[in-house]
mmCIF file of C-alpha atoms in Angstrom:
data_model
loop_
_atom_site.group_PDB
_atom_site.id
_atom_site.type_symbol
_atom_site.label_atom_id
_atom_site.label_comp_id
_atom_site.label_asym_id
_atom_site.label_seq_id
_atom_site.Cartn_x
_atom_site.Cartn_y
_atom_site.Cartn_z
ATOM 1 C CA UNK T 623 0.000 0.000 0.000
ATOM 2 C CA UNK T 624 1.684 3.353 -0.990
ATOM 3 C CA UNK T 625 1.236 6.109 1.387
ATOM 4 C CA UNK T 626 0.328 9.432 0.024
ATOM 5 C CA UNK T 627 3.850 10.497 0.465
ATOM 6 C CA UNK T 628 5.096 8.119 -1.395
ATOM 7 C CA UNK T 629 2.363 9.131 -4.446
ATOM 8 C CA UNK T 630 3.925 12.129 -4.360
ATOM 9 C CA UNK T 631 7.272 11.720 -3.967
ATOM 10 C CA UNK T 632 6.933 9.108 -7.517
ATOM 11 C CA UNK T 633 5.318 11.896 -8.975
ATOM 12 C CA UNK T 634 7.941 14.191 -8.395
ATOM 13 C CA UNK T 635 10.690 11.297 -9.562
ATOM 14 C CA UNK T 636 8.861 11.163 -12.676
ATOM 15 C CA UNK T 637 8.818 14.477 -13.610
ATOM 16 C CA UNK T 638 12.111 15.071 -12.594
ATOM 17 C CA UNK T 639 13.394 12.178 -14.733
ATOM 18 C CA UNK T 640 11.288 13.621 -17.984
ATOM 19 C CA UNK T 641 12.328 16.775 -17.490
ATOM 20 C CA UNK T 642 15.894 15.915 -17.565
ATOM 21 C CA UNK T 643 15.638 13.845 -20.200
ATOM 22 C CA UNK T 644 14.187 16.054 -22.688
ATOM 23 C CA UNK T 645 15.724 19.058 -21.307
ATOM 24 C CA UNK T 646 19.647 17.755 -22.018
ATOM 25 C CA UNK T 647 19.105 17.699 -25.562
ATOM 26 C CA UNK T 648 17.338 21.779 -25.135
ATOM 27 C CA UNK T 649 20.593 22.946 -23.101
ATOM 28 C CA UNK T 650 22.689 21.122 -25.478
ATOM 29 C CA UNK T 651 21.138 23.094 -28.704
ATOM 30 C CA UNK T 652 20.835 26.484 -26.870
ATOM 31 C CA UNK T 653 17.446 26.321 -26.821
ATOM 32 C CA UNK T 654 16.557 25.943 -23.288
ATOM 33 C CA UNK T 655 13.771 29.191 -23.351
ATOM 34 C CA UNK T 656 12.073 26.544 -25.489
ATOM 35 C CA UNK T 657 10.595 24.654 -23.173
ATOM 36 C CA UNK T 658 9.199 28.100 -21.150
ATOM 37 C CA UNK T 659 8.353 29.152 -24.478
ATOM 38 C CA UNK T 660 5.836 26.183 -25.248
ATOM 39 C CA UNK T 661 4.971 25.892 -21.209
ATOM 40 C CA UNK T 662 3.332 29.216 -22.047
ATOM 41 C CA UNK T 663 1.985 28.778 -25.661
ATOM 42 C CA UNK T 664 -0.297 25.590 -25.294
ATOM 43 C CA UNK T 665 -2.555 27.796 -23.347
ATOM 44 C CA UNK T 666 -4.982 28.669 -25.757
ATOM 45 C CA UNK T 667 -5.406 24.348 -26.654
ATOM 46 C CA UNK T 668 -6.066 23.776 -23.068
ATOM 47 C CA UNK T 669 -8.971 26.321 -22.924
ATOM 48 C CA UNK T 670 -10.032 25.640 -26.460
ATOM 49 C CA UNK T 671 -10.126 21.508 -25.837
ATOM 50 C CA UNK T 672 -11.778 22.333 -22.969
ATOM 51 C CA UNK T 673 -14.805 24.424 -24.089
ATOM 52 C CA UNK T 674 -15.064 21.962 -26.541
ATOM 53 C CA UNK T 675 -15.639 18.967 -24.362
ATOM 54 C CA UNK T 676 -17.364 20.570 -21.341
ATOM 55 C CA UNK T 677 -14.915 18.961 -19.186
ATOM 56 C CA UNK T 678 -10.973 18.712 -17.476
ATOM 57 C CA UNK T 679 -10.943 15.349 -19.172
ATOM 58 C CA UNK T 680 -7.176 15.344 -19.917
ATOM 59 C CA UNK T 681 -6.924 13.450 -22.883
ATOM 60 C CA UNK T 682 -8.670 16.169 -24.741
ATOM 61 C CA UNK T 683 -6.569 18.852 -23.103
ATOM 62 C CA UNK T 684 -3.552 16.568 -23.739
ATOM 63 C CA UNK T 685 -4.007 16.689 -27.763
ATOM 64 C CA UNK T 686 -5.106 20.202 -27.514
ATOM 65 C CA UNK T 687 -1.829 21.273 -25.627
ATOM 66 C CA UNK T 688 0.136 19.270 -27.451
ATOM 67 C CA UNK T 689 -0.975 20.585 -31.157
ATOM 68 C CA UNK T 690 -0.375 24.059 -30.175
ATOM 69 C CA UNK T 691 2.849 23.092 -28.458
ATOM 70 C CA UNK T 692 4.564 21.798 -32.216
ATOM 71 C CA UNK T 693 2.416 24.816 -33.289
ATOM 72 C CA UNK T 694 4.311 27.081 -31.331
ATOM 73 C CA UNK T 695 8.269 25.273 -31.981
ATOM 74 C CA UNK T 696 6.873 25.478 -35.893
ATOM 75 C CA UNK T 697 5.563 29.094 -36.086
ATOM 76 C CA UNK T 698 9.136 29.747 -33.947
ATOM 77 C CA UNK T 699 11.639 28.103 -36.707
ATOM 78 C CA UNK T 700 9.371 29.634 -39.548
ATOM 79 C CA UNK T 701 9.849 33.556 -39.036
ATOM 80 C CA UNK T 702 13.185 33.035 -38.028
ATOM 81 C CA UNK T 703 13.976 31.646 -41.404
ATOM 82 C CA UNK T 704 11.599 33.446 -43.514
ATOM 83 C CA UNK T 705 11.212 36.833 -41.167
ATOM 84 C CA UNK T 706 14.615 38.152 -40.792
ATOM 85 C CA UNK T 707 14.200 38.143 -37.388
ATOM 86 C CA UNK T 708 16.566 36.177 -34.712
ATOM 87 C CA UNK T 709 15.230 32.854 -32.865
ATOM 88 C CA UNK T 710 15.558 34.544 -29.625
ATOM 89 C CA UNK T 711 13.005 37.365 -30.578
ATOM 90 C CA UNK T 712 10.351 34.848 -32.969
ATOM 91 C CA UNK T 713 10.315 32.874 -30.072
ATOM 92 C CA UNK T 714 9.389 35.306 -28.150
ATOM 93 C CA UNK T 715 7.050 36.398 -30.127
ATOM 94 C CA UNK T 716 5.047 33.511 -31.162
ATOM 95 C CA UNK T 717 4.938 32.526 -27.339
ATOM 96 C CA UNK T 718 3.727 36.088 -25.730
ATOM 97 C CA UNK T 719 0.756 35.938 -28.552
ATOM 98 C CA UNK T 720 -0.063 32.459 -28.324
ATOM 99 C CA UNK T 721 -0.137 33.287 -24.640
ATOM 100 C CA UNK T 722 -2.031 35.989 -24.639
ATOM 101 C CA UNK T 723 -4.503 34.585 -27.069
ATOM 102 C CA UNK T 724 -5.159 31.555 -24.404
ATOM 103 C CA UNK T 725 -5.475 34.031 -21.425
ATOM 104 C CA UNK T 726 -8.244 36.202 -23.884
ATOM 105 C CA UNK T 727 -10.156 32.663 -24.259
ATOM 106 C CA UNK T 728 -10.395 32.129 -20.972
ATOM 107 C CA UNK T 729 -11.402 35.608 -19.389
ATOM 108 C CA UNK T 730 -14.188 35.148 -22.272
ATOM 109 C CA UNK T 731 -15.695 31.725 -21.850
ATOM 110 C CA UNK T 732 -14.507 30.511 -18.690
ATOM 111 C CA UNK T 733 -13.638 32.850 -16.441
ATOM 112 C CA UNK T 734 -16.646 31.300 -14.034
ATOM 113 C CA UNK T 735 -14.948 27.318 -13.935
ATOM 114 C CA UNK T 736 -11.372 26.441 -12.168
ATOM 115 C CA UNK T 737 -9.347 26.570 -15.363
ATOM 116 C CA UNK T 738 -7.633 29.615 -15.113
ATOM 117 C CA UNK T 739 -3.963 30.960 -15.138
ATOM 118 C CA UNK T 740 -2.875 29.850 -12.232
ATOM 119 C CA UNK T 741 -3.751 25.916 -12.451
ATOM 120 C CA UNK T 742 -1.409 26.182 -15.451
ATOM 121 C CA UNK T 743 1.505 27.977 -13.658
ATOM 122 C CA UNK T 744 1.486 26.428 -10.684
ATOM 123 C CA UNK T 745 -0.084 23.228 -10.117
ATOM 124 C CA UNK T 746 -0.121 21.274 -6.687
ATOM 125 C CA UNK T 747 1.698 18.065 -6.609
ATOM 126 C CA UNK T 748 0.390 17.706 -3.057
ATOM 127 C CA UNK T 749 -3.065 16.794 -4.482
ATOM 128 C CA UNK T 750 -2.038 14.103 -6.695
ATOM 129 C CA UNK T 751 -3.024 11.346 -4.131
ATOM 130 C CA UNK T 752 -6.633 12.242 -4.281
ATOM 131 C CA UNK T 753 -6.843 12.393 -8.229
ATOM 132 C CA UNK T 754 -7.670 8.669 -8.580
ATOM 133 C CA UNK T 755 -8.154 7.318 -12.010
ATOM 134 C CA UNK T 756 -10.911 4.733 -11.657
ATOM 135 C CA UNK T 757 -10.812 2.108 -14.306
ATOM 136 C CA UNK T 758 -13.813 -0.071 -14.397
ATOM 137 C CA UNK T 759 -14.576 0.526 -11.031
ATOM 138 C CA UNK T 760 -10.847 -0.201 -9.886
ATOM 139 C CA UNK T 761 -9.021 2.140 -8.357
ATOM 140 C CA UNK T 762 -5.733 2.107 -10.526
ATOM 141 C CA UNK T 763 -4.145 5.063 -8.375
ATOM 142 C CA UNK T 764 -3.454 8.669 -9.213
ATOM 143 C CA UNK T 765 -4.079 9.470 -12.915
ATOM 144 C CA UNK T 766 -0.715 12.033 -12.923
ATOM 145 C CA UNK T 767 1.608 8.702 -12.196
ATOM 146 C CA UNK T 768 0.142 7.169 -14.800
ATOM 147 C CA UNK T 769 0.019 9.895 -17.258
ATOM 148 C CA UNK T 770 3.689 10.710 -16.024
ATOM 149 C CA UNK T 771 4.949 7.172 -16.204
ATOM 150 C CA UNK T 772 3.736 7.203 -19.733
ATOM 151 C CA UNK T 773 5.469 10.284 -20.634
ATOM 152 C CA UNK T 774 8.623 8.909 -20.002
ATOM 153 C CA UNK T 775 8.489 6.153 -21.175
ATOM 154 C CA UNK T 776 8.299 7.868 -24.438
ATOM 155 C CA UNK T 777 10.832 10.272 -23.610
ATOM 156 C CA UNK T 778 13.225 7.374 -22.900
ATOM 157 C CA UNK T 779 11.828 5.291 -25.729
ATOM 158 C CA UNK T 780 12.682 8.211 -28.101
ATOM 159 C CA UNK T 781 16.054 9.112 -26.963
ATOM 160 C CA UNK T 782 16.853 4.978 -26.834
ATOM 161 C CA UNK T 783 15.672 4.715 -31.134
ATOM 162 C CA UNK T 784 17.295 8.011 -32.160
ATOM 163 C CA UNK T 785 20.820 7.975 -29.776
ATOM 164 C CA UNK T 786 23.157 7.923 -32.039
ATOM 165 C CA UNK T 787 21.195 10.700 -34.480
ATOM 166 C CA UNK T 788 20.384 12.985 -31.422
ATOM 167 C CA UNK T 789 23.984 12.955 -30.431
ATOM 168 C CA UNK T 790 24.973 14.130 -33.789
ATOM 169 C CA UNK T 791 22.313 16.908 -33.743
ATOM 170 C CA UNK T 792 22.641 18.134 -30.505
ATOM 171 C CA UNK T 793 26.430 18.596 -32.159
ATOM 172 C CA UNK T 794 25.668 20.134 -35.352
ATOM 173 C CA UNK T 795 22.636 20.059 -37.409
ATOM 174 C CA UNK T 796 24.376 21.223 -40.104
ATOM 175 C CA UNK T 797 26.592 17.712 -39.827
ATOM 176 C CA UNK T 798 23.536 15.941 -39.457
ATOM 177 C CA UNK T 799 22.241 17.444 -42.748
ATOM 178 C CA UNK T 800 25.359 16.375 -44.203
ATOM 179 C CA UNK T 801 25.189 12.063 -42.761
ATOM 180 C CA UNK T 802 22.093 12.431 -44.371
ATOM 181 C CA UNK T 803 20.217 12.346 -40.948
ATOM 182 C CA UNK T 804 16.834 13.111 -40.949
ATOM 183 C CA UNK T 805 16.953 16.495 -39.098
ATOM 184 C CA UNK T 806 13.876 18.024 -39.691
ATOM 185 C CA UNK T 807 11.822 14.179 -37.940
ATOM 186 C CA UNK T 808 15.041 14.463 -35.046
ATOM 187 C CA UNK T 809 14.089 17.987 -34.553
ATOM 188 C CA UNK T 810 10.379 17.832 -34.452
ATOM 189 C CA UNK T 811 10.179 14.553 -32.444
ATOM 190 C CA UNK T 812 12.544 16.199 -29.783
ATOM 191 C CA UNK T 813 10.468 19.303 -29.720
ATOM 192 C CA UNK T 814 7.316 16.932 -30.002
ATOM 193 C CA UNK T 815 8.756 15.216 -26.378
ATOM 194 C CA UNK T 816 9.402 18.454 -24.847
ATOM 195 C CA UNK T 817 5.683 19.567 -25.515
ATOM 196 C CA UNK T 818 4.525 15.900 -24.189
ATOM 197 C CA UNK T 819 6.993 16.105 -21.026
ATOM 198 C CA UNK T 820 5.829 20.019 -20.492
ATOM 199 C CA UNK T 821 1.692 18.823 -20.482
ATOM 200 C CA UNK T 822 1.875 16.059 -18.955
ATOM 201 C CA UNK T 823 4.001 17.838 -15.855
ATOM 202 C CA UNK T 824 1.198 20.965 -15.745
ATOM 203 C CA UNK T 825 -1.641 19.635 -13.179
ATOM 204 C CA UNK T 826 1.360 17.956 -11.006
ATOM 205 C CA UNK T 827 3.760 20.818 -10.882
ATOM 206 C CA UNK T 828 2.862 23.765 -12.267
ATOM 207 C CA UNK T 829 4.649 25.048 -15.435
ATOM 208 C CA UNK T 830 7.182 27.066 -13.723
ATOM 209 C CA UNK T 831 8.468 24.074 -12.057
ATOM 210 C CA UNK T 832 8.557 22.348 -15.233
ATOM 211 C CA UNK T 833 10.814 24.876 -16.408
ATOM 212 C CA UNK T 834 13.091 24.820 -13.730
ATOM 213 C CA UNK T 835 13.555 21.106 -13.745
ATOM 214 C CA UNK T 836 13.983 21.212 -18.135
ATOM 215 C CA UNK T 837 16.948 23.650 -17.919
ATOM 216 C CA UNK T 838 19.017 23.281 -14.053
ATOM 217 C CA UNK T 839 19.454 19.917 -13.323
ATOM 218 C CA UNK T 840 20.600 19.891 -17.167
ATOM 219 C CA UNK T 841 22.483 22.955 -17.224
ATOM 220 C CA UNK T 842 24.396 21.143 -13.871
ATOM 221 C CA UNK T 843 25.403 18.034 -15.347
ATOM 222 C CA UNK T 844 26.842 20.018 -17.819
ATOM 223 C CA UNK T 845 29.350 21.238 -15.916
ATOM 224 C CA UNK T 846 30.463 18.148 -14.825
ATOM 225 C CA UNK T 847 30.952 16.388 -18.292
ATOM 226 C CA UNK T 848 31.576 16.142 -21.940
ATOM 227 C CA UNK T 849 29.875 12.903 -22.842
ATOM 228 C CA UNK T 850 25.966 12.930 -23.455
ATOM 229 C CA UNK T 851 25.504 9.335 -21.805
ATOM 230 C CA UNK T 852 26.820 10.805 -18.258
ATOM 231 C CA UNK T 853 24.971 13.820 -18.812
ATOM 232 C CA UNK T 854 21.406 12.423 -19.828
ATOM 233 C CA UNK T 855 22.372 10.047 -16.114
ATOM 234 C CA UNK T 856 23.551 12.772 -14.284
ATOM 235 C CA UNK T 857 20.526 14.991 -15.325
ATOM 236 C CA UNK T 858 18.323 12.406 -14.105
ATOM 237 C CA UNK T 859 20.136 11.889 -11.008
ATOM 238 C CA UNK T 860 20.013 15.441 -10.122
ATOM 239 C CA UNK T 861 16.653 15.994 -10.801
ATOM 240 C CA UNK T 862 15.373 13.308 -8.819
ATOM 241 C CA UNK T 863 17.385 13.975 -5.441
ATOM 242 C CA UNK T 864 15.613 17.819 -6.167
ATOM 243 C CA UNK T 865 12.208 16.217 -6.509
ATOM 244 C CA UNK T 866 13.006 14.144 -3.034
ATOM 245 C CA UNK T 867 14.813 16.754 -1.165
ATOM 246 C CA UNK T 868 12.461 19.022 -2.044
ATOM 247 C CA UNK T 869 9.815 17.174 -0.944
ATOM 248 C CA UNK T 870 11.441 17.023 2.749
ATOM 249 C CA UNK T 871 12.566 20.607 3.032
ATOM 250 C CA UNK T 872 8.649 21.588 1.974
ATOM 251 C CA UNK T 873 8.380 19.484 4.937
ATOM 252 C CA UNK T 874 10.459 20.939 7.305
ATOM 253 C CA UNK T 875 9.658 24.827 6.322
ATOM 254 C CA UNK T 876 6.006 24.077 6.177
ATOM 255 C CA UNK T 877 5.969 25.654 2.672
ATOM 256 C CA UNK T 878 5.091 24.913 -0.986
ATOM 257 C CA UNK T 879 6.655 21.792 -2.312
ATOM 258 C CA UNK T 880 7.038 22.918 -5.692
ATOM 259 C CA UNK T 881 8.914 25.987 -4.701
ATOM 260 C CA UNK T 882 11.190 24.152 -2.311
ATOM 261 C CA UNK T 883 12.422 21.687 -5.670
ATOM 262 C CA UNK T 884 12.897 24.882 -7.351
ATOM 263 C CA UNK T 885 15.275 26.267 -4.731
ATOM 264 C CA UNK T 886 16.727 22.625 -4.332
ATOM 265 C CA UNK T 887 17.737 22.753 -7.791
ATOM 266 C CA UNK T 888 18.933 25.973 -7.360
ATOM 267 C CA UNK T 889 21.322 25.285 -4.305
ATOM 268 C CA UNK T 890 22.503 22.260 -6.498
ATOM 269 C CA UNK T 891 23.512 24.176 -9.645
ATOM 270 C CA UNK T 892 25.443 26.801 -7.134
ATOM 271 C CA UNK T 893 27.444 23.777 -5.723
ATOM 272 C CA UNK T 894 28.543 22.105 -8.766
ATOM 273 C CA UNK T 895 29.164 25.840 -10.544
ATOM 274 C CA UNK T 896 31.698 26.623 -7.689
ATOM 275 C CA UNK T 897 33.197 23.198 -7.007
ATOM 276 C CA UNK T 898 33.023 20.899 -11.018
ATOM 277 C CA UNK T 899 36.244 20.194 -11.074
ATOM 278 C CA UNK T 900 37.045 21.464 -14.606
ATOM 279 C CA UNK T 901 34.588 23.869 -15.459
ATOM 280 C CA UNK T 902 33.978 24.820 -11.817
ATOM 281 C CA UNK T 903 34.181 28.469 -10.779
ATOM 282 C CA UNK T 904 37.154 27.595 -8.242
ATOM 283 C CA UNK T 905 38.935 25.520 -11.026
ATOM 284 C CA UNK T 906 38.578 28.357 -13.277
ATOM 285 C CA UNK T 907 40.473 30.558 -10.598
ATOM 286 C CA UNK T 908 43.088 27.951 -10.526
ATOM 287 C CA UNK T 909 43.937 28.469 -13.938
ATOM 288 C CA UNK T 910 41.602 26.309 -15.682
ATOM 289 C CA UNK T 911 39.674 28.588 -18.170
ATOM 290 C CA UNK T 912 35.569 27.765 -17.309
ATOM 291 C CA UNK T 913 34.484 30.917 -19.096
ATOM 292 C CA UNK T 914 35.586 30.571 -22.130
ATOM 293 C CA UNK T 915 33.872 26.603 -22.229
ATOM 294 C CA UNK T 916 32.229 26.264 -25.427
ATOM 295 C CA UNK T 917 30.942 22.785 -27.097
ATOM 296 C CA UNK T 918 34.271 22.104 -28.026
ATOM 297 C CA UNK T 919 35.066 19.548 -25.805
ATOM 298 C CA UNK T 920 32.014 17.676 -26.597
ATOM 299 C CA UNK T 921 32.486 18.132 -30.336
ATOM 300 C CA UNK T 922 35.186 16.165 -29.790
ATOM 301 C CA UNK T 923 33.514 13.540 -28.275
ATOM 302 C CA UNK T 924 30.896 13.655 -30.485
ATOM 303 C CA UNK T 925 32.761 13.733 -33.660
ATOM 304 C CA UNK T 926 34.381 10.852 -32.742
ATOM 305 C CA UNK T 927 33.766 8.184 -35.554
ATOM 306 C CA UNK T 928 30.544 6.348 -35.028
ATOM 307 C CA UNK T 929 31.196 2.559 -35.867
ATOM 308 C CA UNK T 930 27.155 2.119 -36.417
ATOM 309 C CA UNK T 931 27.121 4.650 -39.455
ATOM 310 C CA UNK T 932 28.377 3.889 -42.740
ATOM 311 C CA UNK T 933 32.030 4.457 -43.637
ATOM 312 C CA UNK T 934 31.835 7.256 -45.926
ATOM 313 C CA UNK T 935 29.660 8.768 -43.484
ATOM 314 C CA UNK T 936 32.610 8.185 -40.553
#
């Protein structure tokens, strides 16, 4: 019999773990707003799925979330390339409208039901063991651990099929073009997983939280290592001891769990910034250059020769 803690604390493992997941591939590509970009942008599905079916049934808000998330990553990469304009500032763009657009719907046809800004933003993973999915009667637990446990299972299903072509991507897209990698399907499927991972975390954790956990534990196991199979691990691993010790400081504070994973991230990063021991603040004042880190390092790893692709691709 698991304990309500427990519900929670597996909820928090699993978001942790998607997050990360998807997330390494964002901070590898520089795209890490992305994820706060899209967290913002599927607004407008959620309320529109939702005054279509009367109802919080997720499945409906799922798809509608989700359409406007690839919506939002393809509207993005199409006036950067066709507007003049830089990714930075279309993303910003097609995220503040899309936004905006949701938050109109809402003050307009539903500003009377509990579906407004806030359930998006900031979600409350300490109601997750009362949201029981009932299943023919059966009482198959709470319906985020299941939608959760499915999202990463894509996430790792995804990253498991397309390794070897993510690794090259995350490199150099323009070296992916050239293997004759599918870049566009890599590209779309990654941001498709980010969208999924971003949902799917909304109810449990609020979007903000999502955010954090995409980009910091990420951004940390960066600091600590050049090849992507540590990093994806160490991701993971740091998001889930947030997600736990998060949990307990909530605890001990008596204050909002989400916010204390946030900070726990937070006090993480700050460690391994000051003490990595190569691209570590403190190693950087010993003489080992930090700030001038740049993807070299893991271009090198990366460009190593890949036995699985053909030899005149090597």
């Amino acid at each position: 019999m698991i304990t309500s803690t427990g519900w929670i604390l597996i909820t928090g493992i699993l978001v942790a773990a998607s997050c990360a997941l998807a997330g390494s591939f964002l901070v590898l590509r520089k795209m890490s707003l992305m994820g706060d970009a899209i967290s913002h942008a599927v607004l407008p599905g959620i309320a529109i799925a939702f005054l279509l079916t009367a109802g919080r049934n997720s499945v409906p808000m799922l798809i509608g979330a989700g359409i406007f998330g690839v919506l939002t990553v393809y509207l993005t990469e199409e006036l950067s390339k066709k507007g003049r304009i830089f990714h930075d500032a279309s993303m910003g763009i097609v995220f503040t409208t899309l936004f905006a657009i949701g938050v109109i719907i809402i003050s307009l046809f539903a500003g009377n039901v509990d579906l407004d800004q806030d359930c998006i933003l900031y979600g409350e993973i300490a109601y997750v063991p009362w949201d029981i999915w009932y299943w023919r009667g059966m009482d198959m637990g709470p319906r985020p651990v299941w939608i959760l446990g499915t999202v990463l299972l894509i996430n790792i299903g995804f990253i498991t099929l397309f390794y070897k072509e993510l690794k090259t991507y995350s490199f150099s897209p323009q070296l992916a073009t050239t293997l004759g990698l599918p870049v566009g399907l890599i590209h779309y499927g990654l941001m498709s997983t980010v969208s999924l991972t971003t949902i799917g975390s909304f109810e449990s954790v609020g979007a903000i939280l999502v955010v954090a956990l995409l980009i910091v534990p990420p951004a940390t196991a960066y600091l600590l290592t050049d090849r992507l199979h540590r990093l994806l691990l160490l991701a993971v691993l740091f998001g889930i001891t947030s997600a736990v010790g998060g949990y307990y400081l909530a605890l001990w504070i008596n204050s909002s769990i989400a916010g204390a994973i946030a900070v726990v991230t937070g006090a993480q990063f700050a460690l391994v910034f000051l003490f990595a021991p190569r691209y570590g603040f403190l190693a950087g004042r010993r003489g080992r250059s930090y700030s001038h880190r740049d993807l070299s390092a893991i271009e090198t790893t990366l460009a190593e020769p890949d036995p699985a692709l053909p030899k005149h691709h090597r």
